[in-house]
Coordinates of C-alpha atoms in Angstrom, one line a residue:
X19 CA -13.6 107.2 -56.6
X20 CA -10.4 106.9 -54.5
X21 CA -8.3 109.6 -54.6
X22 CA -4.5 109.7 -56.3
X23 CA -2.3 111.0 -53.5
X24 CA 0.9 111.6 -54.7
X25 CA 4.5 112.4 -52.9
X26 CA 7.1 114.8 -54.1
X27 CA 10.7 115.5 -52.4
X28 CA 9.4 118.1 -50.6
X29 CA 6.4 116.1 -49.1
X30 CA 9.0 113.3 -48.7
X31 CA 11.2 115.6 -46.9
X32 CA 8.1 116.6 -44.3
X33 CA 7.4 113.1 -43.9
X34 CA 10.5 112.0 -42.7
X35 CA 11.2 115.2 -40.2
X36 CA 12.4 118.1 -42.2
X37 CA 15.5 116.0 -43.7
X38 CA 17.7 118.3 -45.9
X39 CA 17.3 118.0 -49.9
X40 CA 20.4 116.3 -50.2
X41 CA 19.3 113.4 -48.0
X42 CA 16.0 112.9 -49.8
X43 CA 18.2 112.8 -53.0
X44 CA 20.4 110.1 -51.4
X45 CA 17.0 108.1 -49.9
X46 CA 14.7 108.3 -53.2
X47 CA 18.4 106.7 -55.3
X48 CA 18.0 103.9 -53.2
X49 CA 17.7 100.8 -55.0
X50 CA 14.9 99.6 -52.8
X51 CA 12.8 102.5 -53.1
X52 CA 9.6 102.7 -54.8
X53 CA 9.8 104.0 -58.7
X54 CA 8.7 107.4 -59.3
X55 CA 5.2 107.3 -61.0
X56 CA 6.0 110.6 -63.2
X57 CA 8.6 113.1 -64.1
X58 CA 7.7 116.3 -64.2
X59 CA 9.3 119.9 -64.9
X60 CA 9.5 120.1 -60.5
X61 CA 11.2 116.7 -60.6
X62 CA 9.8 113.4 -59.6
X63 CA 6.9 112.3 -58.2
X64 CA 5.9 109.5 -56.0
X65 CA 2.3 107.4 -54.9
X66 CA 1.7 108.3 -51.5
X67 CA 1.0 104.9 -50.1
X68 CA 4.2 103.5 -52.0
X69 CA 6.4 106.2 -50.0
X70 CA 4.2 105.3 -46.9
X71 CA 5.2 102.1 -46.7
X72 CA 8.6 102.0 -47.5
X73 CA 9.3 104.6 -44.6
X74 CA 7.5 102.5 -41.9
X75 CA 9.8 99.5 -43.2
X76 CA 13.0 101.2 -43.1
X77 CA 12.6 104.1 -41.2
X78 CA 14.5 102.4 -38.5
X79 CA 17.7 101.9 -40.8
X80 CA 17.6 105.9 -42.1
X81 CA 19.1 107.4 -39.2
X82 CA 22.6 105.9 -39.7

């Protein structure tokens, strides 16, 4: 059975090199960012594979 890997905003910050919380919020609000799989008290969570694929595709445009 495969393990379900999830990412919250802190993990997204880490994956993008320690960007600010505000920048993570801006990125996760983009229309092309994956939909969260759940909303918890600590915030939204996403499937790690969806976020990693999105970062791979959009990484160069995030530095603008």
